[in-house]
């Protein structure tokens, strides 16, 4: 039985994985799979393709915390003994995915997308079984990139969904995630490291190298079905040794950007203590998010109640007096004073190392000295804005305390009421002033972020490219004289005078050109038919009608007497009769109706275009004839 067609080569499953990001219809998706398969293997895919999207599964759509996105493919043919299923889980694509990254991989407390993967696999299997009227699906294979590797792998370790997993530049599993969601693993960790069953945070304080080694050994057998291809230049690879992450399965490392050393050596220089600091904050944010969404996560991290700040900004001094004297604002002030100082301490620690970090990027050739200076400067500006925000938050507290002291001095004064009113407005004015200042500092931080993007955007694009699939495809294809442009296959002749041909585009041009020429043939035929019908044939028909009328007149001369009376005065009872009628007819031929030259021109244009397409096809086939038979690519799709 053929049960692994789409993973016959790395290039094949990488292109199918990349296809999972395309926003195309299910019909187009199936057609693209067939195209990619025949380009990579030279043979048509066996079986019919069915597609199911995760957006069709209500249970996944309704999970607001997940944002999982996946596509399931079933390839089936009873006659050809094909019954295989693939699940392509998308990697990080939007802000919701990045927030999930923090909760899942930094904090290790969320497996919502892995849970959605489990649901999707089961629901897709159920749907495909019903469509194909089969009891089982022979193989279920996961294809993944980036975050999707974490989703597929964690789902596999927790639920055993897949027979095989193939991943590229994946975000690795974290033992923090698994500790919180795999009861048996958690019990094994507790027993091994003698930690309390009630303190679920104790795992974050364990010796990380020992814990990583233990997790790798514990899941080693389950990881044998995992196959990874990783770029040594991938930024996620730089995180491989950071606390929490551990790698499973067989791994093939590829240097996809030989001109750069990669980020791993730089990241490895960051002390584990600094990583733990970031992780601590991620953990706090994650817990808040799970309890109340993004605003709650921010509040748990900084103490700033976004609802209260928005209320102050929107109401202004003269409205909603209760806002300023509410317990919510008092609680926020207290919370900020407690949480912001240690947060700023960590931020300051990071910015104090910015010169070293960006210096390493400069030494590695990623950035220039000027870009380094901009990065250090703008990070310092962001730190400055954070400090001002802290000061303004503190000023709210100080303003309130001062107001309370003033009120004590006027407690028994006949002007106590006026003093209270004045004090209240003073507090409100101070609150609004602080809110406006915070707003402006946020704008300053956005401006710094914009400048960082302008200066380092191209650098980030280069780094991010090493995380992408296309750079990996080009690295793999280099030894085979082939490359990739997006999801198109590019062939190269090699040698001193290298010629590159986008085969996918050439085939599209040929096939679409043939389809257009077929339409033109139809149009030319219709023009000839319509001309014959409405001009030539109609002329002959009208001519025959006239000749028929002439014959009627000549064979029935007496019958023409009424017509004669219309034109010649004859007494009604006159014995006049018509004995004979002779009609002399003359038909002029159709003038200017010869369109043979037009038809010849249209036909010649059609022939020239056909010759051009066939010549281009033939030349491309001959160019690569030593290594490939490209004729099947040009001729496989109907119309080609």
Coordinates of C-alpha atoms in Angstrom, one line a residue:
X1 CA 0.0 0.0 0.0
X2 CA 1.2 3.5 -0.8
X3 CA 0.8 5.5 2.4
X4 CA 3.5 8.2 2.3
X5 CA 3.3 9.8 -1.1
X6 CA 3.7 13.4 0.1
X7 CA 6.8 12.7 2.1
X8 CA 8.8 10.9 -0.5
X9 CA 11.4 13.7 -0.6
X10 CA 12.1 16.6 1.7
X11 CA 11.5 19.1 -1.0
X12 CA 8.0 17.6 -1.6
X13 CA 6.8 17.8 2.0
X14 CA 8.3 21.2 2.5
X15 CA 6.4 22.6 -0.4
X16 CA 3.2 21.0 0.7
X17 CA 3.8 22.4 4.2
X18 CA 4.3 25.9 2.7
X19 CA 1.1 25.5 0.7
X20 CA -0.7 25.3 4.0
X21 CA -0.2 29.1 4.4
X22 CA -1.9 29.9 1.1
X23 CA -5.4 31.4 1.2
X24 CA -6.9 29.4 -1.7
X25 CA -10.0 27.4 -2.2
X26 CA -10.1 23.7 -1.4
X27 CA -10.3 22.8 -5.1
X28 CA -7.3 25.0 -5.9
X29 CA -5.5 23.5 -2.9
X30 CA -6.0 20.0 -4.3
X31 CA -4.8 21.1 -7.7
X32 CA -1.7 22.6 -6.3
X33 CA -0.8 19.4 -4.4
X34 CA -1.1 17.5 -7.7
X35 CA 1.1 20.1 -9.5
X36 CA 3.8 20.1 -6.7
X37 CA 3.8 16.3 -6.6
X38 CA 4.3 15.8 -10.3
X39 CA 7.0 18.5 -10.4
X40 CA 9.0 16.8 -7.7
X41 CA 8.5 13.2 -8.6
X42 CA 7.8 13.2 -12.4
X43 CA 4.7 11.1 -11.8
X44 CA 1.0 11.9 -11.2
X45 CA -0.3 11.5 -7.7
X46 CA -2.2 8.3 -7.0
X47 CA -5.7 8.7 -5.6
X48 CA -8.3 11.4 -5.2
X49 CA -7.8 14.3 -2.8
X50 CA -10.3 15.6 -0.2
X51 CA -9.6 18.6 1.9
X52 CA -11.0 19.7 5.3
X53 CA -10.1 23.0 7.0
X54 CA -10.0 23.6 10.8
X55 CA -12.3 26.6 10.2
X56 CA -15.0 24.1 9.4
X57 CA -14.8 22.5 12.9
X58 CA -17.1 24.4 15.3
X59 CA -15.3 23.2 18.4
X60 CA -12.1 24.8 17.2
X61 CA -13.7 28.0 15.9
X62 CA -15.4 28.6 19.2
X63 CA -12.1 28.4 21.2
X64 CA -11.0 32.0 21.5
X65 CA -7.8 31.1 23.2
X66 CA -6.5 28.8 20.5
X67 CA -6.3 30.6 17.1
X68 CA -5.2 27.3 15.6
X69 CA -5.3 27.0 11.9
X70 CA -4.8 23.8 9.9
X71 CA -5.6 21.9 6.8
X72 CA -6.3 18.1 6.5
X73 CA -5.8 16.2 3.3
X74 CA -7.1 12.7 2.5
X75 CA -5.7 10.9 -0.5
X76 CA -7.8 7.8 -1.3
X77 CA -8.2 5.2 -4.1
X78 CA -9.6 1.8 -3.5
X79 CA -8.3 0.6 -6.9
X80 CA -4.8 1.9 -6.3
X81 CA -4.7 0.9 -2.6
X82 CA -4.2 4.4 -1.4
X83 CA -5.6 5.6 1.9
X84 CA -3.4 8.3 3.6
X85 CA -4.1 11.5 5.6
X86 CA -2.0 14.6 6.2
X87 CA -2.5 17.4 8.7
X88 CA -0.8 20.7 7.9
X89 CA -0.7 22.8 11.0
X90 CA 0.1 26.5 10.3
X91 CA 2.9 28.3 12.2
X92 CA 2.8 31.7 13.7
X93 CA 0.8 34.1 11.4
X94 CA -0.7 36.8 13.5
X95 CA -0.7 38.6 16.9
X96 CA -2.8 36.0 18.5
X97 CA -0.3 33.3 17.6
X98 CA 2.6 35.4 19.1
X99 CA 0.6 35.8 22.3
X100 CA 0.1 32.1 22.4
X101 CA 3.8 31.6 21.9
X102 CA 4.4 33.5 25.1
X103 CA 1.8 31.6 27.0
X104 CA 2.7 28.2 25.6
X105 CA 6.5 28.2 25.1
X106 CA 7.8 30.9 27.3
X107 CA 5.5 30.4 30.3
X108 CA 4.7 26.8 29.5
X109 CA 1.1 26.9 30.8
X110 CA -1.0 26.7 27.7
X111 CA -1.6 23.9 25.2
X112 CA -4.7 25.3 23.5
X113 CA -3.4 24.9 20.0
X114 CA -2.0 21.5 20.7
X115 CA -5.5 20.6 22.0
X116 CA -7.1 22.0 18.9
X117 CA -4.7 19.9 16.8
X118 CA -5.9 16.8 18.6
X119 CA -9.6 17.8 18.0
X120 CA -8.9 18.6 14.3
X121 CA -7.1 15.3 13.7
X122 CA -10.0 13.3 15.1
X123 CA -12.7 15.3 13.4
X124 CA -10.9 15.2 10.0
X125 CA -10.4 11.4 10.3
X126 CA -14.1 11.0 11.0
X127 CA -15.1 13.2 8.1
X128 CA -12.8 11.4 5.7
X129 CA -13.9 8.0 6.8
X130 CA -17.5 9.0 6.0
X131 CA -16.6 10.4 2.6
X132 CA -14.6 7.4 1.5
X133 CA -16.8 4.8 3.3
X134 CA -13.8 3.2 5.1
X135 CA -13.4 2.1 8.7
X136 CA -9.8 3.2 9.1
X137 CA -7.3 5.5 7.6
X138 CA -4.0 3.7 7.0
X139 CA -1.7 6.5 8.0
X140 CA -2.0 10.0 9.5
X141 CA 1.1 12.2 9.0
X142 CA 1.6 15.7 10.5
X143 CA 3.4 18.4 8.5
X144 CA 4.5 21.5 10.4
X145 CA 6.6 24.6 10.4
X146 CA 7.5 26.9 13.3
X147 CA 4.8 27.0 16.0
X148 CA 3.0 24.2 14.3
X149 CA 5.8 21.8 15.2
X150 CA 5.1 22.5 18.9
X151 CA 1.4 22.0 18.3
X152 CA 1.8 18.7 16.4
X153 CA 4.5 17.3 18.7
X154 CA 2.8 18.2 22.0
X155 CA -0.4 16.8 20.6
X156 CA 1.5 13.6 19.7
X157 CA 3.1 13.2 23.1
X158 CA -0.1 13.8 24.9
X159 CA -2.5 12.0 22.6
X160 CA -0.6 9.9 20.0
X161 CA -2.4 11.5 17.0
X162 CA 0.2 10.8 14.3
X163 CA 2.0 7.9 12.7
X164 CA 4.8 10.3 11.6
X165 CA 5.6 14.0 12.0
X166 CA 7.7 16.0 9.5
X167 CA 8.7 19.5 10.6
X168 CA 10.9 22.3 9.3
X169 CA 12.4 25.0 11.5
X170 CA 10.1 24.0 14.3
X171 CA 9.5 25.6 17.7
X172 CA 10.5 22.7 20.0
X173 CA 8.5 21.1 22.7
X174 CA 8.9 22.5 26.2
X175 CA 9.0 20.3 29.3
X176 CA 7.1 23.1 31.1
X177 CA 4.1 22.6 28.8
X178 CA 4.2 18.9 29.2
X179 CA 4.7 19.0 33.0
X180 CA 1.4 21.0 33.3
X181 CA -0.5 18.7 30.9
X182 CA 1.0 15.2 31.1
X183 CA 0.2 13.7 34.5
X184 CA 2.5 10.8 34.2
X185 CA 5.5 13.0 33.2
X186 CA 4.7 15.4 36.0
X187 CA 4.7 12.5 38.5
X188 CA 8.0 11.2 37.1
X189 CA 9.5 14.7 37.5
X190 CA 8.3 15.0 41.1
X191 CA 9.7 11.7 42.0
X192 CA 13.0 12.3 40.2
X193 CA 13.6 15.7 41.6
X194 CA 11.7 15.4 44.9
X195 CA 9.5 18.4 44.5
X196 CA 6.2 19.2 46.1
X197 CA 3.0 18.0 44.4
X198 CA 1.2 21.2 45.4
X199 CA 3.8 23.7 44.1
X200 CA 3.3 23.6 40.3
X201 CA 5.9 26.4 39.9
X202 CA 8.7 24.4 41.5
X203 CA 9.7 23.0 38.1
X204 CA 10.9 26.5 37.0
X205 CA 13.6 26.4 39.8
X206 CA 15.0 23.0 39.0
X207 CA 18.5 22.6 37.4
X208 CA 17.5 23.1 33.8
X209 CA 20.2 21.0 32.2
X210 CA 19.2 18.0 34.3
X211 CA 15.5 18.5 33.7
X212 CA 16.1 18.8 29.9
X213 CA 18.1 15.5 29.9
X214 CA 15.4 13.8 31.9
X215 CA 12.7 15.0 29.5
X216 CA 14.6 13.9 26.5
X217 CA 15.1 10.4 27.9
X218 CA 11.5 10.2 29.1
X219 CA 10.0 11.0 25.7
X220 CA 12.7 9.5 23.5
X221 CA 10.7 6.5 22.4
X222 CA 7.6 8.6 21.5
X223 CA 9.9 10.9 19.6
X224 CA 11.1 8.3 17.2
X225 CA 8.3 9.2 14.8
X226 CA 9.4 12.8 14.6
X227 CA 11.6 13.9 11.7
X228 CA 13.0 17.5 11.6
X229 CA 14.9 19.6 9.1
X230 CA 16.4 22.7 10.8
X231 CA 18.3 25.6 9.4
X232 CA 21.4 26.5 11.4
X233 CA 20.5 30.1 10.7
X234 CA 17.0 29.8 11.9
X235 CA 16.3 32.2 14.8
X236 CA 14.3 29.5 16.5
X237 CA 17.4 27.2 16.4
X238 CA 19.1 29.9 18.4
X239 CA 16.6 29.2 21.2
X240 CA 17.3 25.4 21.2
X241 CA 19.4 25.6 24.4
X242 CA 17.2 28.1 26.2
X243 CA 15.5 26.8 29.3
X244 CA 12.3 24.8 28.7
X245 CA 13.0 23.7 25.2
X246 CA 14.1 20.2 24.3
X247 CA 14.5 18.5 20.9
X248 CA 13.0 15.1 19.9
X249 CA 13.3 12.9 16.9
X250 CA 15.9 12.7 14.1
X251 CA 17.2 16.1 13.1
X252 CA 19.0 17.2 9.9
X253 CA 20.8 20.5 10.2
X254 CA 21.2 22.6 7.0
X255 CA 23.3 25.8 6.6
X256 CA 20.8 27.8 4.5
X257 CA 22.7 31.1 4.7
X258 CA 26.5 30.4 4.5
X259 CA 27.3 34.1 4.5
X260 CA 26.1 34.4 8.2
X261 CA 27.1 32.5 11.3
X262 CA 23.6 32.3 12.6
X263 CA 22.2 33.6 15.9
X264 CA 22.7 30.5 18.1
X265 CA 26.2 31.5 19.2
X266 CA 24.9 34.9 20.2
X267 CA 21.9 33.6 22.1
X268 CA 24.0 31.0 23.9
X269 CA 25.9 33.9 25.5
X270 CA 22.8 35.1 27.3
X271 CA 22.9 33.8 30.9
X272 CA 20.2 31.4 32.0
X273 CA 19.3 33.8 34.8
X274 CA 18.3 36.4 32.3
X275 CA 16.2 33.9 30.4
X276 CA 14.6 32.9 33.6
X277 CA 13.7 36.6 34.3
X278 CA 11.9 36.8 31.0
X279 CA 10.2 33.5 31.7
X280 CA 9.0 34.7 35.1
X281 CA 7.2 37.7 33.4
X282 CA 5.8 35.5 30.7
X283 CA 4.4 33.2 33.3
X284 CA 2.7 36.1 35.1
X285 CA 1.3 37.4 31.8
X286 CA 0.1 33.9 30.8
X287 CA -1.8 33.3 34.0
X288 CA -3.5 36.7 33.7
X289 CA -4.4 36.0 30.1
X290 CA -6.0 32.7 31.0
X291 CA -8.0 34.4 33.7
X292 CA -9.2 37.5 31.7
X293 CA -7.6 37.9 28.3
X294 CA -4.9 40.3 27.1
X295 CA -5.8 43.3 29.3
X296 CA -5.7 41.0 32.4
X297 CA -2.3 39.7 31.3
X298 CA -1.0 43.3 31.1
X299 CA -2.5 44.1 34.5
X300 CA -0.9 41.1 36.1
X301 CA 2.4 42.0 34.6
X302 CA 2.5 45.7 35.3
X303 CA -0.3 46.4 37.7
X304 CA -1.9 48.9 35.2
X305 CA -5.6 48.4 34.9
X306 CA -6.3 49.3 31.2
X307 CA -10.0 49.8 31.8
X308 CA -9.3 52.4 34.5
X309 CA -6.8 54.3 32.4
X310 CA -9.2 54.3 29.4
X311 CA -11.9 55.6 31.7
X312 CA -9.7 58.5 32.9
X313 CA -8.6 59.4 29.3
X314 CA -12.2 59.3 27.9
X315 CA -14.0 61.1 30.7
X316 CA -11.6 63.9 31.4
X317 CA -11.7 66.1 34.5
X318 CA -15.3 67.1 34.4
X319 CA -17.1 63.7 34.2
X320 CA -17.4 60.4 36.0
X321 CA -16.2 61.7 39.4
X322 CA -16.6 58.2 40.8
X323 CA -13.8 56.9 38.7
X324 CA -11.3 59.0 40.5
X325 CA -12.4 57.9 44.0
X326 CA -13.1 54.3 43.2
X327 CA -11.5 51.3 44.8
X328 CA -10.3 50.2 41.3
X329 CA -8.0 53.1 41.0
X330 CA -6.7 52.8 44.5
X331 CA -6.0 49.1 43.9
X332 CA -4.2 49.9 40.6
X333 CA -1.9 52.4 42.2
X334 CA -1.0 49.9 44.9
X335 CA -0.5 47.2 42.3
X336 CA 1.7 49.3 40.0
X337 CA 3.9 50.4 42.9
X338 CA 4.4 46.7 43.7
X339 CA 5.0 45.4 40.2
X340 CA 6.6 48.1 38.0
X341 CA 9.8 48.5 40.0
X342 CA 11.0 44.9 39.5
X343 CA 9.8 45.0 35.9
X344 CA 11.8 48.1 35.2
X345 CA 14.8 46.5 36.9
X346 CA 14.6 43.7 34.4
X347 CA 14.1 46.0 31.5
X348 CA 17.0 48.1 32.6
X349 CA 19.1 45.0 32.9
X350 CA 18.3 44.0 29.3
X351 CA 19.0 47.5 27.9
X352 CA 22.2 47.6 29.8
X353 CA 23.3 44.6 27.8
X354 CA 22.0 46.0 24.6
X355 CA 25.5 47.2 23.5
X356 CA 26.9 43.7 23.9
X357 CA 24.0 42.0 22.2
X358 CA 23.9 44.3 19.2
X359 CA 27.7 44.4 19.2
X360 CA 27.6 40.6 18.6
X361 CA 25.1 41.1 15.8
X362 CA 27.5 43.7 14.3
X363 CA 30.5 41.3 14.6
X364 CA 28.5 38.6 13.0
X365 CA 27.8 40.9 10.0
X366 CA 24.0 41.2 10.5
X367 CA 24.1 45.0 11.2
X368 CA 26.4 48.0 10.7
X369 CA 27.9 50.1 13.4
X370 CA 25.3 52.8 12.6
X371 CA 22.4 50.4 13.0
X372 CA 23.9 49.2 16.3
X373 CA 24.0 52.8 17.6
X374 CA 20.3 53.3 16.6
X375 CA 19.3 50.1 18.3
X376 CA 21.1 50.9 21.6
X377 CA 19.8 54.5 21.5
X378 CA 16.1 53.6 20.9
X379 CA 16.1 50.9 23.5
X380 CA 17.4 53.4 25.9
X381 CA 14.5 55.8 24.9
X382 CA 12.0 53.0 25.5
X383 CA 13.5 52.4 28.9
X384 CA 13.3 56.2 29.6
X385 CA 9.6 56.2 28.7
X386 CA 8.9 53.3 30.9
X387 CA 10.5 55.2 33.8
X388 CA 8.4 58.3 33.1
X389 CA 5.3 56.1 33.1
X390 CA 6.4 54.8 36.5
X391 CA 6.9 58.3 37.8
X392 CA 3.5 59.4 36.6
X393 CA 1.8 56.5 38.1
X394 CA 3.6 57.3 41.4
X395 CA 2.5 60.9 41.1
X396 CA -1.1 59.8 41.2
X397 CA -0.5 58.2 44.6
X398 CA 1.5 61.1 45.9
X399 CA -1.2 63.6 44.8
X400 CA -3.9 61.6 46.6
X401 CA -1.8 61.4 49.8
X402 CA -1.2 65.2 49.7
X403 CA -5.0 65.8 49.2
X404 CA -5.7 63.6 52.2
X405 CA -3.3 65.6 54.4
X406 CA -4.9 68.9 53.2
X407 CA -8.4 67.6 54.1
X408 CA -7.2 66.7 57.6
X409 CA -6.3 70.3 58.2
X410 CA -9.7 71.6 57.2
X411 CA -11.8 68.9 58.9
X412 CA -13.5 71.4 61.3
X413 CA -13.3 74.4 59.1
X414 CA -16.5 76.1 57.9
X415 CA -15.0 75.8 54.5
X416 CA -14.5 72.1 54.7
X417 CA -17.0 71.5 51.9
X418 CA -15.3 73.9 49.5
X419 CA -12.0 72.4 50.5
X420 CA -13.2 68.9 49.8
X421 CA -14.5 70.0 46.4
X422 CA -11.2 71.7 45.5
X423 CA -9.2 68.7 46.7
X424 CA -11.4 66.4 44.6
X425 CA -10.8 68.4 41.5
X426 CA -7.1 68.6 42.2
X427 CA -7.0 64.8 42.4
X428 CA -8.9 64.5 39.2
X429 CA -6.7 67.0 37.4
X430 CA -3.6 65.1 38.6
X431 CA -5.0 61.8 37.4
X432 CA -5.8 63.2 33.9
X433 CA -2.4 64.9 33.7
X434 CA -0.8 61.5 34.5
X435 CA -2.9 59.7 32.0
X436 CA -2.0 62.3 29.2
X437 CA 1.7 61.9 30.1
X438 CA 1.4 58.1 29.9
X439 CA -0.3 58.4 26.6
X440 CA 2.5 60.6 25.2
X441 CA 5.2 58.3 26.4
X442 CA 3.4 55.4 24.7
X443 CA 3.5 57.4 21.5
X444 CA 7.3 58.0 22.1
X445 CA 7.8 54.3 22.5
X446 CA 5.9 53.7 19.3
X447 CA 8.1 56.2 17.6
X448 CA 11.2 54.4 18.9
X449 CA 9.8 51.1 17.7
X450 CA 9.1 52.6 14.3
X451 CA 12.7 53.9 14.0
X452 CA 14.0 50.5 15.1
X453 CA 11.9 48.9 12.3
X454 CA 13.2 51.3 9.7
X455 CA 16.8 50.7 10.6
X456 CA 16.7 47.0 11.4
X457 CA 13.7 45.9 9.2
X458 CA 15.9 44.6 6.4
X459 CA 18.1 42.8 9.0
X460 CA 15.0 41.2 10.6
X461 CA 13.8 40.2 7.1
X462 CA 17.1 38.4 6.5
X463 CA 16.9 36.7 9.8
X464 CA 13.2 35.8 9.4
X465 CA 14.0 34.5 5.9
X466 CA 16.2 31.8 7.5
X467 CA 13.2 30.7 9.5
X468 CA 11.1 30.4 6.3
X469 CA 10.6 27.4 4.2
X470 CA 11.8 28.8 0.8
X471 CA 15.4 29.4 2.0
X472 CA 15.5 25.8 3.2
X473 CA 14.1 24.6 -0.2
X474 CA 16.8 26.5 -2.0
X475 CA 19.5 25.1 0.2
X476 CA 18.3 21.6 -0.4
X477 CA 17.9 22.1 -4.1
X478 CA 21.4 23.7 -4.7
X479 CA 23.1 20.3 -5.1
X480 CA 20.4 19.2 -7.6
X481 CA 20.6 22.4 -9.7
X482 CA 17.2 23.5 -8.7
X483 CA 15.7 26.3 -6.6
X484 CA 12.4 27.7 -5.6
X485 CA 10.7 31.1 -6.0
X486 CA 7.8 31.1 -3.6
X487 CA 6.2 27.8 -4.3
X488 CA 7.5 27.6 -7.9
X489 CA 10.2 25.2 -9.0
X490 CA 13.2 26.8 -10.7
X491 CA 15.7 24.6 -12.7
X492 CA 19.3 25.5 -13.4
X493 CA 21.6 24.2 -16.1
X494 CA 24.8 24.6 -14.1
X495 CA 28.1 25.1 -15.7
X496 CA 29.9 28.4 -16.5
X497 CA 26.8 29.9 -18.3
X498 CA 24.1 29.0 -15.9
X499 CA 20.5 29.3 -17.2
X500 CA 17.7 29.5 -14.7
X501 CA 14.1 28.6 -15.8
X502 CA 11.0 28.9 -13.6
X503 CA 9.5 25.6 -14.6
X504 CA 6.3 26.1 -12.7
X505 CA 5.8 29.5 -14.5
X506 CA 6.8 28.0 -17.9
X507 CA 4.3 25.1 -17.5
X508 CA 1.6 27.6 -16.4
X509 CA 2.4 29.8 -19.5
X510 CA 2.2 26.8 -21.8
X511 CA -1.0 25.3 -20.3
X512 CA -2.8 28.6 -20.0
X513 CA -1.5 29.6 -23.4
X514 CA -2.9 26.4 -24.9
X515 CA -6.3 27.0 -23.2
X516 CA -6.4 30.6 -24.6
X517 CA -5.4 29.3 -28.1
X518 CA -8.2 26.7 -27.9
X519 CA -10.6 29.6 -27.1
X520 CA -9.3 31.5 -30.0
X521 CA -9.8 28.5 -32.3
X522 CA -13.3 28.3 -31.1
X523 CA -13.9 32.0 -31.7
X524 CA -12.3 31.9 -35.3
X525 CA -14.5 28.9 -36.1
X526 CA -17.6 30.8 -34.8
X527 CA -16.7 33.8 -36.9
X528 CA -16.4 31.7 -40.0
X529 CA -19.7 29.9 -39.2
X530 CA -21.5 33.1 -38.4
X531 CA -20.3 34.8 -41.6
X532 CA -21.3 31.8 -43.7
X533 CA -24.7 31.6 -42.0
X534 CA -25.6 35.3 -41.9
X535 CA -23.9 36.6 -45.0
X536 CA -23.2 33.9 -47.6
X537 CA -26.0 31.5 -46.8
X538 CA -28.5 34.3 -46.1
X539 CA -27.7 35.9 -49.5
X540 CA -28.3 32.6 -51.3
X541 CA -31.5 32.0 -49.4
X542 CA -32.8 35.5 -50.3
X543 CA -31.7 34.9 -53.9
X544 CA -33.6 31.6 -54.1
X545 CA -36.7 33.3 -52.7
X546 CA -36.6 35.8 -55.5
X547 CA -36.0 33.1 -58.1
X548 CA -38.9 31.2 -56.7
X549 CA -41.2 34.2 -56.9
X550 CA -40.1 34.7 -60.6
X551 CA -40.9 31.1 -61.4
X552 CA -44.3 31.6 -59.8
X553 CA -45.0 34.7 -62.0
X554 CA -43.8 33.0 -65.2
X555 CA -45.8 29.8 -64.6
X556 CA -49.0 31.6 -63.6
X557 CA -49.3 34.8 -65.8
X558 CA -53.0 35.1 -65.3
X559 CA -52.5 35.3 -61.6
X560 CA -50.6 38.6 -62.1
X561 CA -53.6 40.5 -63.5
X562 CA -54.5 42.1 -60.1
X563 CA -50.9 43.3 -59.9
X564 CA -51.2 44.7 -63.5
X565 CA -54.5 46.5 -62.6
X566 CA -52.6 48.3 -59.7
X567 CA -50.3 49.9 -62.2
X568 CA -52.4 50.1 -65.5
X569 CA -55.9 51.4 -65.8
X570 CA -58.1 48.8 -67.3
X571 CA -62.0 48.7 -67.3
X572 CA -63.1 46.2 -64.8
X573 CA -65.1 44.2 -67.3
X574 CA -62.4 44.5 -70.0
X575 CA -61.6 41.1 -71.6
X576 CA -57.9 41.7 -71.0
X577 CA -55.8 38.7 -70.0
X578 CA -52.1 38.0 -69.6
X579 CA -50.9 35.2 -71.8
X580 CA -47.2 35.2 -70.9
X581 CA -44.8 36.8 -68.5
X582 CA -41.0 36.9 -69.0
X583 CA -38.8 38.1 -66.1
X584 CA -35.2 39.2 -66.8
X585 CA -33.3 38.9 -63.6
X586 CA -29.8 40.1 -62.7
X587 CA -28.2 39.5 -59.3
X588 CA -25.2 41.5 -58.3
X589 CA -22.6 39.5 -56.4
X590 CA -21.7 40.3 -52.8
X591 CA -19.3 43.3 -52.9
X592 CA -16.6 43.6 -50.3
X593 CA -17.7 40.5 -48.5
X594 CA -14.5 38.5 -49.0
X595 CA -13.0 37.9 -45.5
X596 CA -10.6 35.2 -46.6
X597 CA -7.7 37.6 -45.9
X598 CA -9.0 38.2 -42.4
X599 CA -9.5 34.5 -41.7
X600 CA -6.0 33.9 -43.0
X601 CA -4.6 36.5 -40.7
X602 CA -6.4 35.1 -37.6
X603 CA -5.3 31.6 -38.5
X604 CA -1.7 32.7 -39.0
X605 CA -1.7 34.5 -35.7
X606 CA -3.1 31.3 -34.0
X607 CA -0.5 29.2 -35.7
X608 CA 2.4 31.5 -34.8
X609 CA 1.3 31.5 -31.1
X610 CA 1.0 27.7 -31.2
X611 CA 4.5 27.5 -32.8
X612 CA 5.9 29.8 -30.1
X613 CA 4.4 27.8 -27.2
X614 CA 5.6 24.5 -28.7
X615 CA 9.0 25.9 -29.5
X616 CA 9.4 27.2 -25.9
X617 CA 8.2 23.9 -24.5
X618 CA 10.6 22.0 -26.8
X619 CA 13.6 24.2 -26.0
X620 CA 13.0 23.9 -22.2
X621 CA 12.6 20.1 -22.5
X622 CA 15.8 19.8 -24.5
X623 CA 17.7 22.2 -22.1
X624 CA 17.1 19.8 -19.2
X625 CA 16.8 16.5 -21.1
X626 CA 19.9 15.0 -19.6
X627 CA 18.4 15.1 -16.1
X628 CA 14.7 15.2 -16.4
X629 CA 11.8 14.3 -18.7
X630 CA 9.7 17.5 -18.4
X631 CA 7.1 16.5 -21.0
X632 CA 4.8 15.0 -18.3
X633 CA 4.8 18.4 -16.6
X634 CA 3.6 20.2 -19.7
X635 CA 1.1 17.6 -20.8
X636 CA -0.4 16.4 -17.5
X637 CA -3.0 19.1 -16.9
X638 CA -5.9 19.0 -19.4
X639 CA -5.3 21.8 -21.9
X640 CA -1.6 21.3 -21.8

